[in-house]
Each structure stands twice: as C-alpha cells, then as structure tokens.
XYZ file of C-alpha atoms in Angstrom:
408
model
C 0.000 0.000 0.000
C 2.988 2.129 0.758
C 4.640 1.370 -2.200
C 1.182 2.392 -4.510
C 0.861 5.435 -2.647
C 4.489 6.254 -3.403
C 3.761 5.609 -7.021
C 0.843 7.843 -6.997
C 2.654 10.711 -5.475
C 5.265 10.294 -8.057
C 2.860 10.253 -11.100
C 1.234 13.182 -9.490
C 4.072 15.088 -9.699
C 4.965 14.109 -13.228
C 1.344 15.280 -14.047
C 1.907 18.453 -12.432
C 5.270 19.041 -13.745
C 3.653 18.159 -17.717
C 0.711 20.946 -16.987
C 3.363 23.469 -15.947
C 5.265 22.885 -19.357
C 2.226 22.756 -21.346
C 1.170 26.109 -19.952
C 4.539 27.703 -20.502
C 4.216 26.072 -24.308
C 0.728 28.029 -24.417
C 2.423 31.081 -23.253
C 4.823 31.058 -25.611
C 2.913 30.553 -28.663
C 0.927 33.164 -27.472
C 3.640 35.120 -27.504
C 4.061 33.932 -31.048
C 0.527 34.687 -32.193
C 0.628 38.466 -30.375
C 4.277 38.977 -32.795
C 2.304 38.437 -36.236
C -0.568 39.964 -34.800
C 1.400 43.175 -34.335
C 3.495 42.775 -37.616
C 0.021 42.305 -39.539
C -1.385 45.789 -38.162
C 2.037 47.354 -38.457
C 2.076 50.121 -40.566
C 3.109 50.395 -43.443
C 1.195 46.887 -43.266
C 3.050 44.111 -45.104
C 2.117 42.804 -49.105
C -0.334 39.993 -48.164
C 1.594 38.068 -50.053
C 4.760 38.020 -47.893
C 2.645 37.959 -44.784
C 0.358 35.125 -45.423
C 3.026 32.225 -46.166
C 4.546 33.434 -42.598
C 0.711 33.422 -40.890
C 0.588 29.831 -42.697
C 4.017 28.339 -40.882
C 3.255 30.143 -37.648
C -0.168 28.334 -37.199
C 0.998 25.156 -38.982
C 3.959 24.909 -35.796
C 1.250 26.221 -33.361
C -1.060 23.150 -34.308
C 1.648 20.810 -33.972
C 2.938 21.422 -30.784
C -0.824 22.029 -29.131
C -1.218 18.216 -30.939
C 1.548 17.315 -29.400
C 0.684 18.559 -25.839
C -2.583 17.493 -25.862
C -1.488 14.061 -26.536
C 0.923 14.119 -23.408
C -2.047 15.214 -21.448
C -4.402 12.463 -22.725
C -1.558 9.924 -21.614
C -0.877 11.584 -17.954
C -4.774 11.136 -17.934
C -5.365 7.853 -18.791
C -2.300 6.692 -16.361
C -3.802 8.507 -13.853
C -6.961 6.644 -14.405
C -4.964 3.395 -13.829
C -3.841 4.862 -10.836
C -7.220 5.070 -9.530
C -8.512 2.240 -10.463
C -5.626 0.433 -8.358
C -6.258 2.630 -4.940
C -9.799 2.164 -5.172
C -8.841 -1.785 -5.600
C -5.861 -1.694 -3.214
C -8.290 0.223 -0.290
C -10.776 -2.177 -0.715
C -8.343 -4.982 -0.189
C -7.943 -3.524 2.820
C -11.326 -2.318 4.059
C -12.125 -6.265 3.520
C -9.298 -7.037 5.636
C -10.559 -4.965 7.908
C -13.809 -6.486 7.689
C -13.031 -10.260 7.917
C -9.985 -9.773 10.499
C -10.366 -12.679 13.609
C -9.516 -10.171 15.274
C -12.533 -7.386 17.076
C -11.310 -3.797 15.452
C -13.007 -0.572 16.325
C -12.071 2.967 14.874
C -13.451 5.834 17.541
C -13.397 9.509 17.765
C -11.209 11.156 20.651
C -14.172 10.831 22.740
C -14.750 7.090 22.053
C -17.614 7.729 19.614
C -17.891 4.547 17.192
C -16.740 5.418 13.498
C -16.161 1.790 12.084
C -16.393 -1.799 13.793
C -15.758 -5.072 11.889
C -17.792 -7.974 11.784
C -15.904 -9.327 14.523
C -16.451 -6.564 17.112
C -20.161 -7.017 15.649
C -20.152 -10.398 16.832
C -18.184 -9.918 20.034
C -20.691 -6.883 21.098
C -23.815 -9.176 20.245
C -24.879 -5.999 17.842
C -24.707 -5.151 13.817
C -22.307 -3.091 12.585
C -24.781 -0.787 11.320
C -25.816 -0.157 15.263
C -22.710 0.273 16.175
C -21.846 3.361 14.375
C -22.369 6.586 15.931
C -22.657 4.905 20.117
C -19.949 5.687 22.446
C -17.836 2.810 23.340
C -18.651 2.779 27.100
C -22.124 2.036 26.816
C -20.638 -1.531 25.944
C -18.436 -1.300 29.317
C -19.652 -3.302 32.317
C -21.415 -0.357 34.419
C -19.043 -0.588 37.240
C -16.105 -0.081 35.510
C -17.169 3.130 33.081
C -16.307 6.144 35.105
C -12.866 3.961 35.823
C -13.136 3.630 31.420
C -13.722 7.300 31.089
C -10.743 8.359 33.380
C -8.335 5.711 31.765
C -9.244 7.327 28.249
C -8.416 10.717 29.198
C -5.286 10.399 31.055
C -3.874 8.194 27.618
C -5.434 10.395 25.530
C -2.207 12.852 25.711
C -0.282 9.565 25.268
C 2.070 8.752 22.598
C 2.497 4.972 22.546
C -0.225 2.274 21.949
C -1.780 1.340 25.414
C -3.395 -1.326 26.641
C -5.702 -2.223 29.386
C -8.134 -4.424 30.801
C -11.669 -3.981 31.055
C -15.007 -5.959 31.293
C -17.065 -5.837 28.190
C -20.840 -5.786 28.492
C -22.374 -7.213 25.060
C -25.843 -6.232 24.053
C -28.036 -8.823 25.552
C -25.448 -10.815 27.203
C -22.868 -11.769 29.916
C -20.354 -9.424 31.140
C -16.881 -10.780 30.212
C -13.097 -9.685 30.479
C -11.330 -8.139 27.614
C -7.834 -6.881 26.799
C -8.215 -3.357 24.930
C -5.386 -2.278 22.788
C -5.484 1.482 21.477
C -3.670 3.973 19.423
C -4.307 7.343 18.979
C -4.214 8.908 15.166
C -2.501 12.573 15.520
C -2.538 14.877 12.627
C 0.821 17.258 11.844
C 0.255 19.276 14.583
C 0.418 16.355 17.084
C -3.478 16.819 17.834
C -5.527 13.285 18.244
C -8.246 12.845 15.782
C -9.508 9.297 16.508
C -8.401 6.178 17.742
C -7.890 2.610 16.701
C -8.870 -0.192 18.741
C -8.474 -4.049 19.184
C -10.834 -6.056 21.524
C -9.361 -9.423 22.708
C -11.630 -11.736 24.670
C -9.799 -13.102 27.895
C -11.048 -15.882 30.510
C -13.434 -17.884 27.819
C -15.043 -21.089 28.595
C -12.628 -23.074 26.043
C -11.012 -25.670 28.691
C -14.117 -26.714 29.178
C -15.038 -27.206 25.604
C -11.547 -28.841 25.026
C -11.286 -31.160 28.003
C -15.199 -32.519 26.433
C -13.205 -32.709 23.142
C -10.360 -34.467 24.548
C -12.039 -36.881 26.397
C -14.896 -37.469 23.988
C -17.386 -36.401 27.353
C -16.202 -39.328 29.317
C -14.772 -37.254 31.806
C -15.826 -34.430 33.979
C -13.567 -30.786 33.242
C -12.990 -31.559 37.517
C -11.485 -34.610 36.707
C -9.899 -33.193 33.655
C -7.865 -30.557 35.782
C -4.822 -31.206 37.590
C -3.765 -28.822 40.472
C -0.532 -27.459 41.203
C 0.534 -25.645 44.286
C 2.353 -22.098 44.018
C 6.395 -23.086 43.679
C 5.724 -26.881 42.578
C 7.175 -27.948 39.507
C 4.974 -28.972 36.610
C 6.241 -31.596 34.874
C 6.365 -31.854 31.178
C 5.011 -34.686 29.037
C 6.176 -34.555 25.378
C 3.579 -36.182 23.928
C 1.328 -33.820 25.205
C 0.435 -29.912 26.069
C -0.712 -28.110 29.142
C -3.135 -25.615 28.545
C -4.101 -23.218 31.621
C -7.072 -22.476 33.214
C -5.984 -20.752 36.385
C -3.208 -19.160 37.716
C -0.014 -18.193 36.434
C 3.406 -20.477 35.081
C 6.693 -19.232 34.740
C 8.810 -21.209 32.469
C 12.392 -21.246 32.322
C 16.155 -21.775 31.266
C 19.696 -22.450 32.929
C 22.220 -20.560 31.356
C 25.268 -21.444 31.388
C 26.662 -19.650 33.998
C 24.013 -21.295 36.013
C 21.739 -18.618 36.371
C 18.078 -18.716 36.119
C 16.169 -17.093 32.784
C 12.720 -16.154 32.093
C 11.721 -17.658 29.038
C 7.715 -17.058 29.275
C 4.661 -16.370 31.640
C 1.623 -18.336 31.118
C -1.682 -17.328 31.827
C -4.894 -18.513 31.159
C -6.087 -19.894 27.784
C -2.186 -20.354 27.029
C -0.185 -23.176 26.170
C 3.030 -24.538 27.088
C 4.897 -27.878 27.094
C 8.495 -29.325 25.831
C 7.251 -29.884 22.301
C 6.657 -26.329 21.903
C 10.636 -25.466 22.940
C 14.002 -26.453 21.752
C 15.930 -25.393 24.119
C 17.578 -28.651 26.388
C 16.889 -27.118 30.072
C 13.261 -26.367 30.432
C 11.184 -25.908 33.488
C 7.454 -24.428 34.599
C 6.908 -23.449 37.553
C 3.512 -22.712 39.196
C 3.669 -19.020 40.363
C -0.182 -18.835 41.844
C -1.386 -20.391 45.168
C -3.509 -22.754 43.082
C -2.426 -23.282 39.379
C -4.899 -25.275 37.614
C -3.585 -27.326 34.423
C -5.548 -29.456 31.422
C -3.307 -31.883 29.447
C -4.179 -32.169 25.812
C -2.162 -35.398 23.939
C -0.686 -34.459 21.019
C -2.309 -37.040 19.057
C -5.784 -35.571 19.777
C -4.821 -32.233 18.368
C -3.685 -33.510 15.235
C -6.449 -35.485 14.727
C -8.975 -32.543 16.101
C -8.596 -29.524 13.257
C -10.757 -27.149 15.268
C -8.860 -27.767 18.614
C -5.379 -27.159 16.359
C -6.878 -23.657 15.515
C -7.174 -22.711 18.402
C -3.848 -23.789 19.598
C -2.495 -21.774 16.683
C -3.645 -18.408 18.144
C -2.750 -19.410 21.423
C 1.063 -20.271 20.127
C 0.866 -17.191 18.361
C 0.041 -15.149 21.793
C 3.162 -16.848 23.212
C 5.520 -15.806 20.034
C 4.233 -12.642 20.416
C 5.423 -12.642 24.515
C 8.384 -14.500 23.682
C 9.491 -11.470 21.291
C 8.789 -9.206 24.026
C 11.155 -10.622 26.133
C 13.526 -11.072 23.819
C 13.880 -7.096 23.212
C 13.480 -6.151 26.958
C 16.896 -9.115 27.665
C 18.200 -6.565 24.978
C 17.751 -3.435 26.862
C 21.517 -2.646 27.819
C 20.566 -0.713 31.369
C 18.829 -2.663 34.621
C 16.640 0.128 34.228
C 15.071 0.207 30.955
C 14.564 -3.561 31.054
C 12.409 -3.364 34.175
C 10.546 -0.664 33.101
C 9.333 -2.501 29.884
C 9.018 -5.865 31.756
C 6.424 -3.980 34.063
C 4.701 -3.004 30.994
C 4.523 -7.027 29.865
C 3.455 -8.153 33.375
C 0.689 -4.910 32.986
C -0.670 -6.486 30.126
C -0.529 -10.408 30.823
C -1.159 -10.408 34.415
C -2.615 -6.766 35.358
C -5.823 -6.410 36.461
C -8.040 -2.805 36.857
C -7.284 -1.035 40.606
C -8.005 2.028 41.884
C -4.935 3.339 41.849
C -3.582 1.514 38.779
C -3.029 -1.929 37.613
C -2.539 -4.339 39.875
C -0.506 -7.755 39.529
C -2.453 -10.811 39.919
C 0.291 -12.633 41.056
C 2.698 -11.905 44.145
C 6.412 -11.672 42.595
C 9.368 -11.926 44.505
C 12.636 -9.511 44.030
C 14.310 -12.524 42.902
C 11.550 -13.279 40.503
C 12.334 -9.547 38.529
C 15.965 -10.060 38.768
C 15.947 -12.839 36.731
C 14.232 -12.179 34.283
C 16.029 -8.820 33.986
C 19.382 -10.813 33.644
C 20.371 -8.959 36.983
C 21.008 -9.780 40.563
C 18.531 -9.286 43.434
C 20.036 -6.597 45.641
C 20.230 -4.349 42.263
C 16.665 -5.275 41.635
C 15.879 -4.546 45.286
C 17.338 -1.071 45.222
C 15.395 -0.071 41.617
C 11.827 -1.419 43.173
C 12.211 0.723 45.915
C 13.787 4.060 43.789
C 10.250 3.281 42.161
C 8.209 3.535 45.399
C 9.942 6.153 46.579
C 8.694 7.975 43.533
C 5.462 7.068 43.542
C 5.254 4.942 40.731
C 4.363 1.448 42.118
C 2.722 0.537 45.492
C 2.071 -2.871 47.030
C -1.212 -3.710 48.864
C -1.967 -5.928 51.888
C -1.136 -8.888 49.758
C 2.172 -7.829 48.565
C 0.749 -7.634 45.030
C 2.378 -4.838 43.146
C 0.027 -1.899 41.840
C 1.127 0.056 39.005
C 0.216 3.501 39.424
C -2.347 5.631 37.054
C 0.034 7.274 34.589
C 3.605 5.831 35.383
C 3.668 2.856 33.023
C-alpha cells in the first residue's frame, strides 16, 4: 500500500510538472501569435503576399505542438486513471481485511464515539455493525467499571504509545466478560488526536471446558480433567502432550550457562506450554499462583482434532508474540530500561483494573524480577524501591504490586 501510494505521489508530480510545461508552451505561442498579430497591423502593413506564407508556418507549428501537448495530457490522464482504479482496488483490499480480520477492530473519535467496527467486534458486542456506528464505546463497558473507562481514556489520551488495558465488556443482551483493549491514537501534523484505533481481545473464555469434552470425547468431567498445582511446585512436562491453563499463572524457564536462572515465558490462562513447543535442552514451569490449575491435551488428539489445532495456533501465536517481548526487553543494555518494559509485559498479561492503577495478579518476589532482567537481586531490590519512593508502584496488603495511574 505504501509502495502504490508512493507511485501515486510520483505520477502526481509528473502530471503536475507536464501541466506546468504545457502552460509555458501556451504562453509562448501566445507570444508567437501576439508577434504576427502586431506585424500584420504594423504600418506600413506588409504585401499579403509576404505575410500570409509566414501566418501559414506560424499556425501550422502552433497546431503541432498544441497536438503534441494534448497528446501528453491524454496519456498523464489515462495513467492517472490506472492509478485510480488500483487505490480504489488496493483500499478495498484492505477495508475487507478490515472487515473479515479474527480479530474485534473498532475505529473511535477522541471521545470514544464509534466510526467503524468489523464484523468481529459485531459479533463480540452481540450488535450489527450498522448499530454500532455513531454509540460511544462505554455504553458496551460493564457499568461498574465506566467512570474507571472514562478516566483511563483521558489520562492516555495525551499519550504517545499504543496502550493497553483491561476492562469488562458488556455485550448487548449478554454476559459481562473480560477483555484486553489495545489502542492507538491517530494525531494529525500538529500532534493533535483525531480518533483512535482499537483491538478487543476476549480473555477468561469457557474453552477448557469445551476442550477437556473434546479431549475426552465427554467421558470425563472438566474436575477430573484438571490437575492442580501448588504455588512453587514444579509442573512436569510430558512430550507427547500440552498443558493448557485455566488458572493461575506459570513461569517457564532456562539455565544458562553460567548457572543462572532465565525467564523464558509467563503463562496465563487460555495459554499453552509444554516441551514440544521449545528447543531449548533445560526447560522448566513453575507454578507461580497459590492454586495453578492445568488441562493436558495429547498431542495425538490435536492432530487429529482440526478445530482444537486452531485454536492452539492463536494461542502459540500469543506466546511468540510474549516470547518477542522478552527477547527485546533481555536486549535493553541498562537494569533500568529492562524493568521498566518488563512492568509493561506483566501490565498487560497479568494486570488487572485497581483504583490506583493496575494491579498484579500474582505476588512476585525480588528474585523473581531479577531474573528475568538478567540482573542480581540486591540491584533489583534497590530499583523497586527508587520506584516507590517515587510514587510509581505501590504494594497492597497482599504484597501484590500496583502500578500507578500514569507511570507505566
């Protein structure tokens, strides 16, 4: 689309450039035209007969050269007619995209005003997309949580990176649920916002359920299903098969080899993990909540099960996607930076709304953020409290860290 829209500029150009030099041709052979115009009233006048072979070339080289720039124009037009014919194909490529994404898209005004919603925020609002248009977003917010809604939109409306947050959704008609929001704001030249681009994620679905009646062909009961691990316990790893969780939160691991401890992923709920989905040698998942609750899924029943392997794929893909993150916060070269954007990860997979912020569903320990900043507890110790001191994080009567409004 880029590259079209480069093309078009270009031609553009060209086209203006080609009307500049035809209108400097017409100016000239005005020019011309005005020159035996005077010489033909001049007086003495000229014999006719001298003055009409010289009328005769003038015109003949004036005809030519207008035939010659009208044919230039009729080219410039008719590539410029090409041109439009492949935006007008190339946007609606795109406003189909847009359309049949998996994915729940919304484009608001500043104010959260509905411009466009594709059929999948249709479906995930229980609503048409024809309704949709023109109703503030919060309507569709679970009542409880819309003045919290309203305040989180205006403090990131001055914001200049894409935010996310978590939020429960109220459909039309239906159940409240949680959802992950993901927005960006559109600024025009002068760095004013004039809408803003949204992606609705549905978190905390009924799919174990569905999955463990798949898996076990509804001889089984999803309680007898589920297996439970305690907070610390290690899970271990079957390769024929995949854990998928329901509740609670596993950190998986690495040994370097210095022997240190590395963060390799945090899995919540709906998300997969398991040794066939790593190549690295030393692997290990850890339960991180008080009660961690696992399904195993054989390997053999996914391949056989095209529906359950689609939604493994978007789960996997979650995972790449958190794997990547980590990737460029281990790449961060100060202690500093690399916490800062690993509290914006844990924000998003583990964060839930608080009054004063996000809050962590899960109680980490110092030791827990040192390694998976590739750094050593005391430092770690000394930058969580340099970020309390400044009011940017806060830990209730739980220990569970709270993210303040507007830090992170």
């Amino acid at each position: 689309m880029q590259a079209l829209g480069t093309f078009g500029i270009t031609q553009g150009l060209e086209v203006d450039m080609n009307v500049d030099i035809f209108a400097r041709q017409m100016q000239a052979l005005n020019l011309r035209l005005n020159k035996l115009y005077q010489g033909a009233n001049a007086s003495p006048s000229p014999p006719i007969e001298h003055l009409l072979p010289v009328a005769f070339k003038e015109l003949g080289i004036v005809s030519e050269e207008l035939q010659v720039a009208v044919e230039e124009l009729c080219q410039q037009n008719e590539e410029l007619a090409v041109i439009q014919v492949e935006l007008q194909a190339e946007r609606q490529r795109y406003q189909d995209l847009f359309q049949l994404a998996p994915e729940a898209y919304l484009v608001t005004d500043v104010a959260g005003k509905i411009q466009e919603a594709n059929r999948a925020a249709a479906e995930m609002l229980n609503i048409s997309e024809l309704h949709l248009i023109g109703k503030p977003l919060v309507v569709f917010v679970a009542s409880e949580e819309r003045w919290q809604f309203r305040n989180e939109l205006n403090r990131q409306r001055n914001g200049s990176r894409i935010q996310d947050w978590k939020v429960r959704l109220q459909p039309r008609g239906g159940e409240p649920f949680e959802a992950m929001l993901t927005v960006s704001f559109v600024r025009d030249r002068e760095g004013t916002s004039t809408s803003l681009r949204w992606m609705l994620r549905q978190i905390g679905t009924s799919e174990p359920l569905q999955i463990a009646q798949q898996t076990n062909n509804n001889t089984k009961s999803l309680d007898s299903a589920m297996q439970v691990y305690a907070k610390g316990e290690t899970i271990p790893l079957n390769p024929q098969g995949i854990w998928q969780v329901h509740q609670g939160l596993v950190k998986l691991t690495t040994i370097c080899e210095t022997g240190e401890e590395v963060l390799v992923g945090l899995v919540g709920e709906q998300m997969l993990f398991g040794s066939s989905l790593t190549a690295l040698k030393t692997y290990q998942a850890t339960a991180m909540s008080k009660q961690v609750q696992l399904l195993e899924i054989p390997l053999a029943e996914i391949a056989n099960n095209p529906n359950l392997a689609q939604t493994f794929f978007e789960q996997i893909n979650r995972r790449l996607k958190q794997t990547e993150l980590l990737l460029a916060i281990f790449a961060k070269r100060r202690v500093q930076d690399r916490l800062q954007h690993l509290l914006l990860l844990l924000k998003q997979e583990i964060g839930e709304p608080h009054r004063e912020g996000t809050r962590l569903k899960v109680r980490l320990t110092h030791e827990d953020f040192a390694n998976a900043c590739s750094t050593t507890r005391v430092t770690m110790t000394r930058l969580l409290l340099g970020l309390q001191q400044e009011g940017k994080i806060a830990f209730d009567c739980d220990r569970l860290l709270i993210l303040k409004h507007g830090c992170f």
